[in-house]
PDB file of C-alpha atoms and ligand atoms in Angstrom:
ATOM      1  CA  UNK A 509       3.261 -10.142  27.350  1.00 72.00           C
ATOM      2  CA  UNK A 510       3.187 -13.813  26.777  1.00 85.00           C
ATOM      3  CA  UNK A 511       3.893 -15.538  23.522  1.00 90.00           C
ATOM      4  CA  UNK A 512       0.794 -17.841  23.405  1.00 92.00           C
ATOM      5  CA  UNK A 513      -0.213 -19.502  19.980  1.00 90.00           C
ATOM      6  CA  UNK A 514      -2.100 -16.640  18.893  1.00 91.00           C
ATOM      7  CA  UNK A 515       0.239 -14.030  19.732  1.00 95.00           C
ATOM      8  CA  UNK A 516       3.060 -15.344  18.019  1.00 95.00           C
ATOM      9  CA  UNK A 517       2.119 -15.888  14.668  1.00 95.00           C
ATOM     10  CA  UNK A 518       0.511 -12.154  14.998  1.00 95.00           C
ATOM     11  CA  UNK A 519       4.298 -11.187  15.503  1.00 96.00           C
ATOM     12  CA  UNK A 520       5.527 -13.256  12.847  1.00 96.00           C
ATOM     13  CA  UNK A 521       2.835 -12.099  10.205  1.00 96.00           C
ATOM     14  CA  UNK A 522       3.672  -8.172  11.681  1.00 97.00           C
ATOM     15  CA  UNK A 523       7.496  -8.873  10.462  1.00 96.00           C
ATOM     16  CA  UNK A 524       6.761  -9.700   7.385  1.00 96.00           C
ATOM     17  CA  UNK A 525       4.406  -7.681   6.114  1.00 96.00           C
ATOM     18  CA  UNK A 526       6.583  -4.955   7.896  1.00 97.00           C
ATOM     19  CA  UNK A 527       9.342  -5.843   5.847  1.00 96.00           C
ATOM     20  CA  UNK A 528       7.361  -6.721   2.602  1.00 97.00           C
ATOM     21  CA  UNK A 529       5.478  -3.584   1.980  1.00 96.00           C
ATOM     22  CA  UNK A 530       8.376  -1.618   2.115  1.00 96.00           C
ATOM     23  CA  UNK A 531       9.521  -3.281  -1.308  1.00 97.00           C
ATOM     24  CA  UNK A 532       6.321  -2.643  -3.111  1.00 95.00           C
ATOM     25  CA  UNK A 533       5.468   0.909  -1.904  1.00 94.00           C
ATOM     26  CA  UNK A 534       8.771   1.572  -4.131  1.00 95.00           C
ATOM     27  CA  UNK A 535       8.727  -0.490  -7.390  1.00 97.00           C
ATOM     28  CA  UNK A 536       4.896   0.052  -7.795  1.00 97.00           C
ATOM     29  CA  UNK A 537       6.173   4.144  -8.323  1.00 97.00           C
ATOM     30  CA  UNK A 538       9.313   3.328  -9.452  1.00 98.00           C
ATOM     31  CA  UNK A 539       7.799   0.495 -12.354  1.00 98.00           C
ATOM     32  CA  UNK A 540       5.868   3.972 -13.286  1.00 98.00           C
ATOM     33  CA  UNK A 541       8.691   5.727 -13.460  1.00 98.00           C
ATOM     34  CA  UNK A 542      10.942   3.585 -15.827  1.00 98.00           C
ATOM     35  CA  UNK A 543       7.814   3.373 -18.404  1.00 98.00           C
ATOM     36  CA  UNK A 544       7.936   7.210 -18.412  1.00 98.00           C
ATOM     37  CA  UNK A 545      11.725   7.280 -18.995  1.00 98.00           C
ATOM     38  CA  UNK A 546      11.902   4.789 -21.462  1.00 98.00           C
ATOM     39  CA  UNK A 547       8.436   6.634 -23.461  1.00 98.00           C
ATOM     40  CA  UNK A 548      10.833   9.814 -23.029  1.00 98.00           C
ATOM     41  CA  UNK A 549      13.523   8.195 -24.484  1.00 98.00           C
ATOM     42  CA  UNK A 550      11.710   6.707 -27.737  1.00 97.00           C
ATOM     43  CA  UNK A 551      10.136  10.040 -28.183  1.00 98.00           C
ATOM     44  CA  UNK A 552      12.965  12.338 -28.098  1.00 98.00           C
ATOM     45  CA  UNK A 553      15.628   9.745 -28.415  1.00 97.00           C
ATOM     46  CA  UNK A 554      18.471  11.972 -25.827  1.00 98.00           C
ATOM     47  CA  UNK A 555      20.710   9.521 -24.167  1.00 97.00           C
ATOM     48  CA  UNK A 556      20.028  10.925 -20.939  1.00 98.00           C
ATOM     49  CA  UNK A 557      17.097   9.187 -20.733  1.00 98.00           C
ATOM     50  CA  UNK A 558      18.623   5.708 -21.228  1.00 97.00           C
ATOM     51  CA  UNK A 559      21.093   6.615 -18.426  1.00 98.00           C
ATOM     52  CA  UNK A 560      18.813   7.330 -16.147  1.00 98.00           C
ATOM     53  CA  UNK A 561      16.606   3.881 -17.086  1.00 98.00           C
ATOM     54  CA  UNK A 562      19.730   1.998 -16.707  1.00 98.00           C
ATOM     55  CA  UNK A 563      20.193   3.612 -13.181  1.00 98.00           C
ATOM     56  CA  UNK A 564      17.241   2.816 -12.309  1.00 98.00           C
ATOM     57  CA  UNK A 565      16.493  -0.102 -13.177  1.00 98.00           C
ATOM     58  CA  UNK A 566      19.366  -1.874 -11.494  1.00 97.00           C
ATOM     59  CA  UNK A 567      17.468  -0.445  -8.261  1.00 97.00           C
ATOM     60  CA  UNK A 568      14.545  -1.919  -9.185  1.00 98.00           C
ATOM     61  CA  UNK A 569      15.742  -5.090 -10.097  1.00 97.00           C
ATOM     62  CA  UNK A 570      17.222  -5.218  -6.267  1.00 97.00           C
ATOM     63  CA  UNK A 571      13.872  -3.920  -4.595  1.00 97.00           C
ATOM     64  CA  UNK A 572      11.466  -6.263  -6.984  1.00 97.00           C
ATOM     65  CA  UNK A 573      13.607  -9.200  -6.255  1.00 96.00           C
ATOM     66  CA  UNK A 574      13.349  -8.519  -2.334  1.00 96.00           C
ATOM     67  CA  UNK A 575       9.795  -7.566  -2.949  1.00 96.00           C
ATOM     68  CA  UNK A 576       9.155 -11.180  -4.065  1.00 95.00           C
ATOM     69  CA  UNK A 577      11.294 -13.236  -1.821  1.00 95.00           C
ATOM     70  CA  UNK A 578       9.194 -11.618   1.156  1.00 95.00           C
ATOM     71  CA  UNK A 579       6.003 -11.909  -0.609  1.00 95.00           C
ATOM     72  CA  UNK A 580       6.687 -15.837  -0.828  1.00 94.00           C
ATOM     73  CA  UNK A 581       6.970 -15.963   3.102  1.00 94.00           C
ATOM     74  CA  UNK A 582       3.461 -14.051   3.517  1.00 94.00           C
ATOM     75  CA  UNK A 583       1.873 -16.311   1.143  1.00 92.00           C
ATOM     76  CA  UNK A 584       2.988 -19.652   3.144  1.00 94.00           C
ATOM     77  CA  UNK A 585       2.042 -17.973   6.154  1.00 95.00           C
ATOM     78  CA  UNK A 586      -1.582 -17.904   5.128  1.00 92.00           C
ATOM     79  CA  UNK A 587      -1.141 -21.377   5.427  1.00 93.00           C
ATOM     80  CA  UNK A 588       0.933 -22.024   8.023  1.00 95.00           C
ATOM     81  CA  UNK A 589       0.047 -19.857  10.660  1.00 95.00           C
ATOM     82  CA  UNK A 590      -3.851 -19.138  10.016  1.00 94.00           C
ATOM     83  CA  UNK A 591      -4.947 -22.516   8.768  1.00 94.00           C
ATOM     84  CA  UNK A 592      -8.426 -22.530   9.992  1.00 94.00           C
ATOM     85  CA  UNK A 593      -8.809 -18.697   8.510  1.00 92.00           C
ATOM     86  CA  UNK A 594      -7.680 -20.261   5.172  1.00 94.00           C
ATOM     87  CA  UNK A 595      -9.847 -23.456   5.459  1.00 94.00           C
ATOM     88  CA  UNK A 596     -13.232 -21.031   6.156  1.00 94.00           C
ATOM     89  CA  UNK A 597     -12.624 -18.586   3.489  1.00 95.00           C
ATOM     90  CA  UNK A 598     -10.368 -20.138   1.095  1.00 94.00           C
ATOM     91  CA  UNK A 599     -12.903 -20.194  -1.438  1.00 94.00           C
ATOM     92  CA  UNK A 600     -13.070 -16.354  -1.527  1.00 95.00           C
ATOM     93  CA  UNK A 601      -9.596 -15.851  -0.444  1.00 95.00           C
ATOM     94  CA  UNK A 602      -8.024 -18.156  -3.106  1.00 95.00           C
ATOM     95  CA  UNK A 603      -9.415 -16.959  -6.401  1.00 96.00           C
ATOM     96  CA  UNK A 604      -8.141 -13.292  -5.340  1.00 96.00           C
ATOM     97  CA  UNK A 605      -4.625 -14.264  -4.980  1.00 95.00           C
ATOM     98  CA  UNK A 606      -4.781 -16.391  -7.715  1.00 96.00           C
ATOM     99  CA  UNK A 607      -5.811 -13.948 -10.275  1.00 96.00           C
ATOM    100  CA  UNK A 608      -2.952 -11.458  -8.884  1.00 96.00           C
ATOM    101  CA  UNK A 609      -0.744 -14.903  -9.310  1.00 95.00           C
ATOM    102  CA  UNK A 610      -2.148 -14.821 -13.283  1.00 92.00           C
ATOM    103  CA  UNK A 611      -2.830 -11.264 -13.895  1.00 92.00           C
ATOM    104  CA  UNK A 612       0.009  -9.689 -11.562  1.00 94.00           C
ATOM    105  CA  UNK A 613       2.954 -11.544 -10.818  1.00 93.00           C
ATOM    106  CA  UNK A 614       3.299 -13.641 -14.043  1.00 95.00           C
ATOM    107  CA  UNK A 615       3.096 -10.160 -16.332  1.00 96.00           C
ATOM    108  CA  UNK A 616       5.529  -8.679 -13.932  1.00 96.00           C
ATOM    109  CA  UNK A 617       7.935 -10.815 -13.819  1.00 95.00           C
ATOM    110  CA  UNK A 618       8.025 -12.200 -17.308  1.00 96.00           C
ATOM    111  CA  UNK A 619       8.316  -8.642 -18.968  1.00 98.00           C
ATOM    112  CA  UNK A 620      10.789  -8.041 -16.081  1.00 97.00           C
ATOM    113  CA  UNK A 621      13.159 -10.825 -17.999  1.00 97.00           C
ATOM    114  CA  UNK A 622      12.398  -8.965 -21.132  1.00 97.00           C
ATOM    115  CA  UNK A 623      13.705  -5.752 -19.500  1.00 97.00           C
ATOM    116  CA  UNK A 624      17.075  -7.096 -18.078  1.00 96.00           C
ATOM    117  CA  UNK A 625      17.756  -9.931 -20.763  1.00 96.00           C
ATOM    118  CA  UNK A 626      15.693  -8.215 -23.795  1.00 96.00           C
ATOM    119  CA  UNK A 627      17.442  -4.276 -24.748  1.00 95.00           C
ATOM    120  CA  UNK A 628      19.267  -5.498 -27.761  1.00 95.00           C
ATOM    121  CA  UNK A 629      16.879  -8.133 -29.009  1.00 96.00           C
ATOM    122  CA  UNK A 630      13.582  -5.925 -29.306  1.00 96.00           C
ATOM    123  CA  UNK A 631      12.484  -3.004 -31.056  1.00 97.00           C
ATOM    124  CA  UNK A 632      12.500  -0.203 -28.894  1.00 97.00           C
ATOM    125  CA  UNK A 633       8.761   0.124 -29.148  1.00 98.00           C
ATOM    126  CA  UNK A 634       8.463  -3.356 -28.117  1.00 98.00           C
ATOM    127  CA  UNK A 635      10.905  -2.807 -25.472  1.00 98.00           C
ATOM    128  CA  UNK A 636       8.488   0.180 -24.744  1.00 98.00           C
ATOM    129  CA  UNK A 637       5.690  -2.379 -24.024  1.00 98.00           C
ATOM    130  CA  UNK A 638       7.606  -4.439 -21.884  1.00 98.00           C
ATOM    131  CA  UNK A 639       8.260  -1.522 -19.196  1.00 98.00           C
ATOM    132  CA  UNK A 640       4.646  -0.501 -19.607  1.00 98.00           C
ATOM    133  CA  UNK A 641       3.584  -3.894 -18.733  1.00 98.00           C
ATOM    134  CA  UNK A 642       5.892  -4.412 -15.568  1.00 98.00           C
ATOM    135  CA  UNK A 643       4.386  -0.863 -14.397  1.00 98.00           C
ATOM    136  CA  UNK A 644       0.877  -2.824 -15.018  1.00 97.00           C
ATOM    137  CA  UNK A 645       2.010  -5.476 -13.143  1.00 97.00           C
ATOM    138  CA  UNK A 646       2.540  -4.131 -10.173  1.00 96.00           C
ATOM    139  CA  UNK A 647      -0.215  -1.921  -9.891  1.00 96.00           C
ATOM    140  CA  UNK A 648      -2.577  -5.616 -10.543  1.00 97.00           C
ATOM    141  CA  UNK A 649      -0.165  -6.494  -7.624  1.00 96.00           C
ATOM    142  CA  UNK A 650      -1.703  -3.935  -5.575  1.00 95.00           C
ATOM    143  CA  UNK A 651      -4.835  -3.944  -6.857  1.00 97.00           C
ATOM    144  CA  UNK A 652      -5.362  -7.649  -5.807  1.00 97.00           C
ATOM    145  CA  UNK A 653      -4.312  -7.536  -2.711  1.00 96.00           C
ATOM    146  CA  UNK A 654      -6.016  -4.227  -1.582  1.00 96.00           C
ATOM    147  CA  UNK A 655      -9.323  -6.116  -3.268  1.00 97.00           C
ATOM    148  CA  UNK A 656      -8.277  -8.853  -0.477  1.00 96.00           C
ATOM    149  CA  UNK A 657      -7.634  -6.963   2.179  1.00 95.00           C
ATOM    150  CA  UNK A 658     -10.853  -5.215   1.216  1.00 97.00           C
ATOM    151  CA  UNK A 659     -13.000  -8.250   1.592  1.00 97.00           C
ATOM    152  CA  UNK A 660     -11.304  -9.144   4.587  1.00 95.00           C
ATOM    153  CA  UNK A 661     -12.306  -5.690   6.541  1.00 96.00           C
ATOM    154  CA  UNK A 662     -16.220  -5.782   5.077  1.00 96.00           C
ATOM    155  CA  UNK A 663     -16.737  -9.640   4.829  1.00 94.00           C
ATOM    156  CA  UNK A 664     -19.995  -9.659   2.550  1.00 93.00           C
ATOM    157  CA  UNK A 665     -21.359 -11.811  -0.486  1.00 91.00           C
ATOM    158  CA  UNK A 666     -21.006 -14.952   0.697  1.00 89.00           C
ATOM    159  CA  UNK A 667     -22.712 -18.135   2.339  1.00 88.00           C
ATOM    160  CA  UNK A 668     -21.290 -20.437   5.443  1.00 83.00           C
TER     161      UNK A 668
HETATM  162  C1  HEM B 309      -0.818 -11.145   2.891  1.00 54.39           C
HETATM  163  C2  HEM B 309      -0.415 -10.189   2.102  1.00 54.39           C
HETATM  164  C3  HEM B 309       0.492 -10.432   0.908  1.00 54.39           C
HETATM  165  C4  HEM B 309       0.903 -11.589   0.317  1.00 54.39           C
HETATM  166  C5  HEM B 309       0.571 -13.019   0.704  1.00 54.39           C
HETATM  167  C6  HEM B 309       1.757 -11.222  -0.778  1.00 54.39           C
HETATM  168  C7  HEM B 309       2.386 -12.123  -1.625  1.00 54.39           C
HETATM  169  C8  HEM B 309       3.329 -11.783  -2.556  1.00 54.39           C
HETATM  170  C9  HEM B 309       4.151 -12.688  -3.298  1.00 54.39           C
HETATM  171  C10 HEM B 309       4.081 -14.203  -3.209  1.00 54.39           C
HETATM  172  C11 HEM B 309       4.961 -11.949  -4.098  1.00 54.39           C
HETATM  173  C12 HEM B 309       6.002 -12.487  -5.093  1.00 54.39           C
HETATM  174  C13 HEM B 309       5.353 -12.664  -6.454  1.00 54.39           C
HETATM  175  C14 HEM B 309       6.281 -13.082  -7.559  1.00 54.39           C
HETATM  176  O1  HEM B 309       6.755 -14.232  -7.556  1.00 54.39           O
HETATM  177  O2  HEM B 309       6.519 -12.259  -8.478  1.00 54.39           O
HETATM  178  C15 HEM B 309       4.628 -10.573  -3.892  1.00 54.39           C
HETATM  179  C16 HEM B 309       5.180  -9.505  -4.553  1.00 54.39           C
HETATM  180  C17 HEM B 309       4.577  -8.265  -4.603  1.00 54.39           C
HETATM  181  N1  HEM B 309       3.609  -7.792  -3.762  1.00 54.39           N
HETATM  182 FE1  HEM B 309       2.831  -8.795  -2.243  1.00 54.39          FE
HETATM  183  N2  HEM B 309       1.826  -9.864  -0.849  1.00 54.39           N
HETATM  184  C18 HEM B 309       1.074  -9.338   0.161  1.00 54.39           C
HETATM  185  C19 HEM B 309       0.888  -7.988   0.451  1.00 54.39           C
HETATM  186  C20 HEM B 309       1.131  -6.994  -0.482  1.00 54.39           C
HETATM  187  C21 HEM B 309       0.690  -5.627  -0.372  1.00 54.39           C
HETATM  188  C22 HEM B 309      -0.101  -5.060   0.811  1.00 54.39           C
HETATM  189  C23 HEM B 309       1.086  -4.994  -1.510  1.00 54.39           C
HETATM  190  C24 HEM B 309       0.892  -3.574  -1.946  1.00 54.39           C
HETATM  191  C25 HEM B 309      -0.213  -2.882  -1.733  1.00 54.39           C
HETATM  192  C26 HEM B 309       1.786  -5.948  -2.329  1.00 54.39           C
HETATM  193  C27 HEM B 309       2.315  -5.716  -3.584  1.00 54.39           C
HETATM  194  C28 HEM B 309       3.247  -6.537  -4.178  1.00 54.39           C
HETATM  195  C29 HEM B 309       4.033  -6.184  -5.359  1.00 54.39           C
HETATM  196  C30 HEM B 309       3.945  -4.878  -6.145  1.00 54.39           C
HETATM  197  C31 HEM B 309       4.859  -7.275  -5.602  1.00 54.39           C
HETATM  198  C32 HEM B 309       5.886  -7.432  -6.738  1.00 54.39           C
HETATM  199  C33 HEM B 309       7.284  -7.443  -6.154  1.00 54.39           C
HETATM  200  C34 HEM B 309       7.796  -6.059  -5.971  1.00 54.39           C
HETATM  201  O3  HEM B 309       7.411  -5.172  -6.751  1.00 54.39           O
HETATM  202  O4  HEM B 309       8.590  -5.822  -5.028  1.00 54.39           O
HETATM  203  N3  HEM B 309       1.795  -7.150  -1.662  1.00 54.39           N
HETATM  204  N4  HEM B 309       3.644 -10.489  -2.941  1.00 54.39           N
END
Protein backbone atom coordinates (compact mmCIF):
# COMPACT_ATOMS: atom_id res chain seq x y z
CA UNK A 1 0.00 0.00 0.00
CA UNK A 2 1.44 3.30 -0.90
CA UNK A 3 0.12 6.64 0.18
CA UNK A 4 0.04 8.38 -3.27
CA UNK A 5 -2.10 11.66 -3.70
CA UNK A 6 -5.14 9.85 -4.36
CA UNK A 7 -4.96 7.40 -1.73
CA UNK A 8 -4.51 9.64 0.99
CA UNK A 9 -7.14 11.97 0.90
CA UNK A 10 -9.45 8.65 0.34
CA UNK A 11 -8.12 7.81 3.95
CA UNK A 12 -8.60 11.11 5.26
CA UNK A 13 -12.25 11.55 3.82
CA UNK A 14 -12.84 7.56 5.25
CA UNK A 15 -11.95 9.08 8.92
CA UNK A 16 -14.15 11.49 8.87
CA UNK A 17 -17.07 10.45 7.59
CA UNK A 18 -16.30 7.34 9.85
CA UNK A 19 -16.35 9.43 12.72
CA UNK A 20 -19.13 11.90 11.55
CA UNK A 21 -21.95 9.60 10.84
CA UNK A 22 -21.76 8.12 14.00
CA UNK A 23 -23.08 11.53 15.56
CA UNK A 24 -26.01 11.86 13.28
CA UNK A 25 -27.26 8.22 13.12
CA UNK A 26 -28.04 9.19 16.96
CA UNK A 27 -29.48 12.76 17.26
CA UNK A 28 -31.54 12.31 13.99
CA UNK A 29 -33.58 9.39 16.42
CA UNK A 30 -32.82 10.90 19.41
CA UNK A 31 -34.14 14.79 18.05
CA UNK A 32 -37.40 12.40 17.46
CA UNK A 33 -37.36 11.25 20.59
CA UNK A 34 -37.20 14.51 22.74
CA UNK A 35 -40.26 15.99 20.51
CA UNK A 36 -42.21 12.89 21.67
CA UNK A 37 -41.24 13.41 25.34
CA UNK A 38 -41.77 16.88 25.51
CA UNK A 39 -45.58 16.33 23.37
CA UNK A 40 -45.98 13.65 26.32
CA UNK A 41 -45.23 15.98 28.76
CA UNK A 42 -47.63 18.97 27.59
CA UNK A 43 -50.31 16.43 27.16
CA UNK A 44 -50.36 14.69 30.37
CA UNK A 45 -48.23 17.15 32.21
CA UNK A 46 -46.33 14.02 34.72
CA UNK A 47 -42.93 15.18 35.66
CA UNK A 48 -41.45 12.12 34.52
CA UNK A 49 -41.51 13.22 31.29
CA UNK A 50 -39.50 16.42 31.89
CA UNK A 51 -36.89 14.21 33.64
CA UNK A 52 -36.39 12.16 31.10
CA UNK A 53 -36.15 15.36 28.39
CA UNK A 54 -33.69 16.87 30.66
CA UNK A 55 -31.66 13.54 30.55
CA UNK A 56 -31.71 13.49 27.37
CA UNK A 57 -31.14 16.31 26.13
CA UNK A 58 -27.84 16.95 27.83
CA UNK A 59 -26.83 13.78 25.57
CA UNK A 60 -27.89 15.33 22.74
CA UNK A 61 -26.48 18.51 23.23
CA UNK A 62 -22.92 16.47 23.50
CA UNK A 63 -23.60 14.24 20.30
CA UNK A 64 -25.13 17.38 18.11
CA UNK A 65 -22.22 19.47 19.09
CA UNK A 66 -19.68 16.61 17.95
CA UNK A 67 -22.00 15.97 15.10
CA UNK A 68 -21.22 19.51 13.84
CA UNK A 69 -17.62 20.01 14.64
CA UNK A 70 -16.99 16.83 12.31
CA UNK A 71 -19.41 17.89 9.78
CA UNK A 72 -17.27 21.25 9.41
CA UNK A 73 -14.09 19.08 8.55
CA UNK A 74 -16.11 17.06 5.72
CA UNK A 75 -17.36 20.18 4.30
CA UNK A 76 -13.67 21.79 3.87
CA UNK A 77 -12.60 18.61 2.62
CA UNK A 78 -14.80 18.93 -0.42
CA UNK A 79 -12.60 21.60 -1.04
CA UNK A 80 -9.49 20.74 -0.02
CA UNK A 81 -8.94 17.39 -0.98
CA UNK A 82 -11.29 16.94 -4.20
CA UNK A 83 -10.91 20.33 -5.78
CA UNK A 84 -11.30 19.41 -9.33
CA UNK A 85 -14.57 17.14 -8.24
CA UNK A 86 -15.87 20.42 -6.70
CA UNK A 87 -14.82 22.71 -9.64
CA UNK A 88 -16.84 20.12 -12.30
CA UNK A 89 -19.92 19.73 -10.34
CA UNK A 90 -20.08 22.53 -8.01
CA UNK A 91 -22.95 23.89 -9.67
CA UNK A 92 -25.08 20.82 -8.75
CA UNK A 93 -23.19 20.00 -5.71
CA UNK A 94 -23.43 23.52 -4.15
CA UNK A 95 -27.10 24.38 -4.20
CA UNK A 96 -27.70 20.87 -2.33
CA UNK A 97 -25.58 21.67 0.55
CA UNK A 98 -26.63 24.98 0.59
CA UNK A 99 -30.25 24.42 1.01
CA UNK A 100 -29.38 21.78 3.94
CA UNK A 101 -27.08 24.96 5.16
CA UNK A 102 -30.69 27.12 4.98
CA UNK A 103 -33.27 24.55 5.49
CA UNK A 104 -31.22 22.09 7.88
CA UNK A 105 -28.56 23.35 9.89
CA UNK A 106 -29.81 26.95 10.53
CA UNK A 107 -33.44 25.45 11.92
CA UNK A 108 -31.45 23.00 13.90
CA UNK A 109 -29.33 24.82 15.51
CA UNK A 110 -31.25 27.98 16.18
CA UNK A 111 -34.25 26.08 17.88
CA UNK A 112 -31.41 24.07 19.52
CA UNK A 113 -30.53 27.59 21.48
CA UNK A 114 -34.18 27.86 22.15
CA UNK A 115 -34.10 24.39 23.77
CA UNK A 116 -31.03 24.87 26.12
CA UNK A 117 -31.35 28.77 26.73
CA UNK A 118 -35.35 29.02 26.13
CA UNK A 119 -37.45 26.49 29.07
CA UNK A 120 -38.42 29.35 31.26
CA UNK A 121 -38.92 32.06 28.69
CA UNK A 122 -41.55 30.24 26.33
CA UNK A 123 -44.83 28.82 26.59
CA UNK A 124 -44.63 25.29 26.77
CA UNK A 125 -46.42 24.94 23.48
CA UNK A 126 -43.94 27.14 21.97
CA UNK A 127 -41.27 25.31 23.64
CA UNK A 128 -43.18 22.31 22.02
CA UNK A 129 -42.37 23.79 18.55
CA UNK A 130 -38.94 24.33 19.17
CA UNK A 131 -38.15 20.44 19.82
CA UNK A 132 -40.37 19.63 16.87
CA UNK A 133 -38.35 21.80 14.73
CA UNK A 134 -34.78 20.52 15.85
CA UNK A 135 -36.30 16.87 15.10
CA UNK A 136 -37.10 18.60 11.50
CA UNK A 137 -33.85 19.72 11.31
CA UNK A 138 -32.08 16.94 11.34
CA UNK A 139 -34.06 14.81 9.32
CA UNK A 140 -33.54 18.03 6.32
CA UNK A 141 -29.94 17.20 7.50
CA UNK A 142 -30.29 13.83 6.21
CA UNK A 143 -32.46 14.39 3.67
CA UNK A 144 -29.93 16.75 1.89
CA UNK A 145 -27.22 14.92 2.04
CA UNK A 146 -28.73 11.47 1.05
CA UNK A 147 -30.30 13.77 -2.05
CA UNK A 148 -26.35 14.43 -2.59
CA UNK A 149 -25.05 11.40 -2.22
CA UNK A 150 -27.93 10.34 -4.45
CA UNK A 151 -26.88 12.44 -7.36
CA UNK A 152 -23.48 11.53 -6.86
CA UNK A 153 -24.16 7.53 -7.39
CA UNK A 154 -26.73 8.21 -10.62
CA UNK A 155 -25.11 11.44 -12.08
CA UNK A 156 -28.09 12.58 -14.45
CA UNK A 157 -29.81 16.01 -15.45
CA UNK A 158 -27.14 17.88 -16.31
CA UNK A 159 -24.88 19.40 -19.20
CA UNK A 160 -20.77 19.55 -19.37
C1 LIG B 1 -19.73 14.80 2.73
C2 LIG B 1 -20.68 14.51 3.58
C3 LIG B 1 -21.12 15.46 4.68
C4 LIG B 1 -20.81 16.77 4.91
C5 LIG B 1 -19.90 17.68 4.11
C6 LIG B 1 -21.51 17.16 6.10
C7 LIG B 1 -21.45 18.43 6.67
C8 LIG B 1 -21.98 18.75 7.89
C9 LIG B 1 -21.76 19.97 8.61
C10 LIG B 1 -20.93 21.14 8.11
C11 LIG B 1 -22.45 19.89 9.77
C12 LIG B 1 -22.53 20.97 10.86
C13 LIG B 1 -23.73 21.87 10.59
C14 LIG B 1 -24.00 22.91 11.64
O1 LIG B 1 -23.22 23.87 11.77
O2 LIG B 1 -25.04 22.79 12.34
C15 LIG B 1 -23.13 18.63 9.78
C16 LIG B 1 -23.98 18.19 10.77
C17 LIG B 1 -24.90 17.17 10.56
N1 LIG B 1 -24.87 16.24 9.56
FE1 LIG B 1 -23.48 16.12 8.15
N2 LIG B 1 -22.25 16.11 6.55
C18 LIG B 1 -22.04 15.05 5.72
C19 LIG B 1 -22.59 13.77 5.83
C20 LIG B 1 -23.72 13.53 6.59
C21 LIG B 1 -24.52 12.33 6.52
C22 LIG B 1 -24.21 11.13 5.62
C23 LIG B 1 -25.56 12.50 7.37
C24 LIG B 1 -26.71 11.59 7.70
C25 LIG B 1 -27.33 10.84 6.81
C26 LIG B 1 -25.43 13.79 7.98
C27 LIG B 1 -26.31 14.37 8.88
C28 LIG B 1 -25.98 15.44 9.68
C29 LIG B 1 -26.76 15.89 10.83
C30 LIG B 1 -28.08 15.29 11.32
C31 LIG B 1 -26.07 16.97 11.36
C32 LIG B 1 -26.46 17.83 12.58
C33 LIG B 1 -25.47 17.58 13.71
C34 LIG B 1 -25.86 16.39 14.50
O3 LIG B 1 -27.06 16.10 14.60
O4 LIG B 1 -24.96 15.70 15.04
N3 LIG B 1 -24.29 14.38 7.48
N4 LIG B 1 -22.83 17.95 8.64
Amino acid sequence: MSLTPLFLPRLQVAFTISYHIIFPSFTIGLAAWLAVLEGLRLATGLPVYRRLFDFWLKIFAIAFGLGVVSGIVMAFEFGTNWSQLSAASGPIQGPLLAYESFTAFALEASFFGVLIFGRLRLLPVLYFVSVVMVALGTTFSAFWIMVNNSWMQAPTGYIV
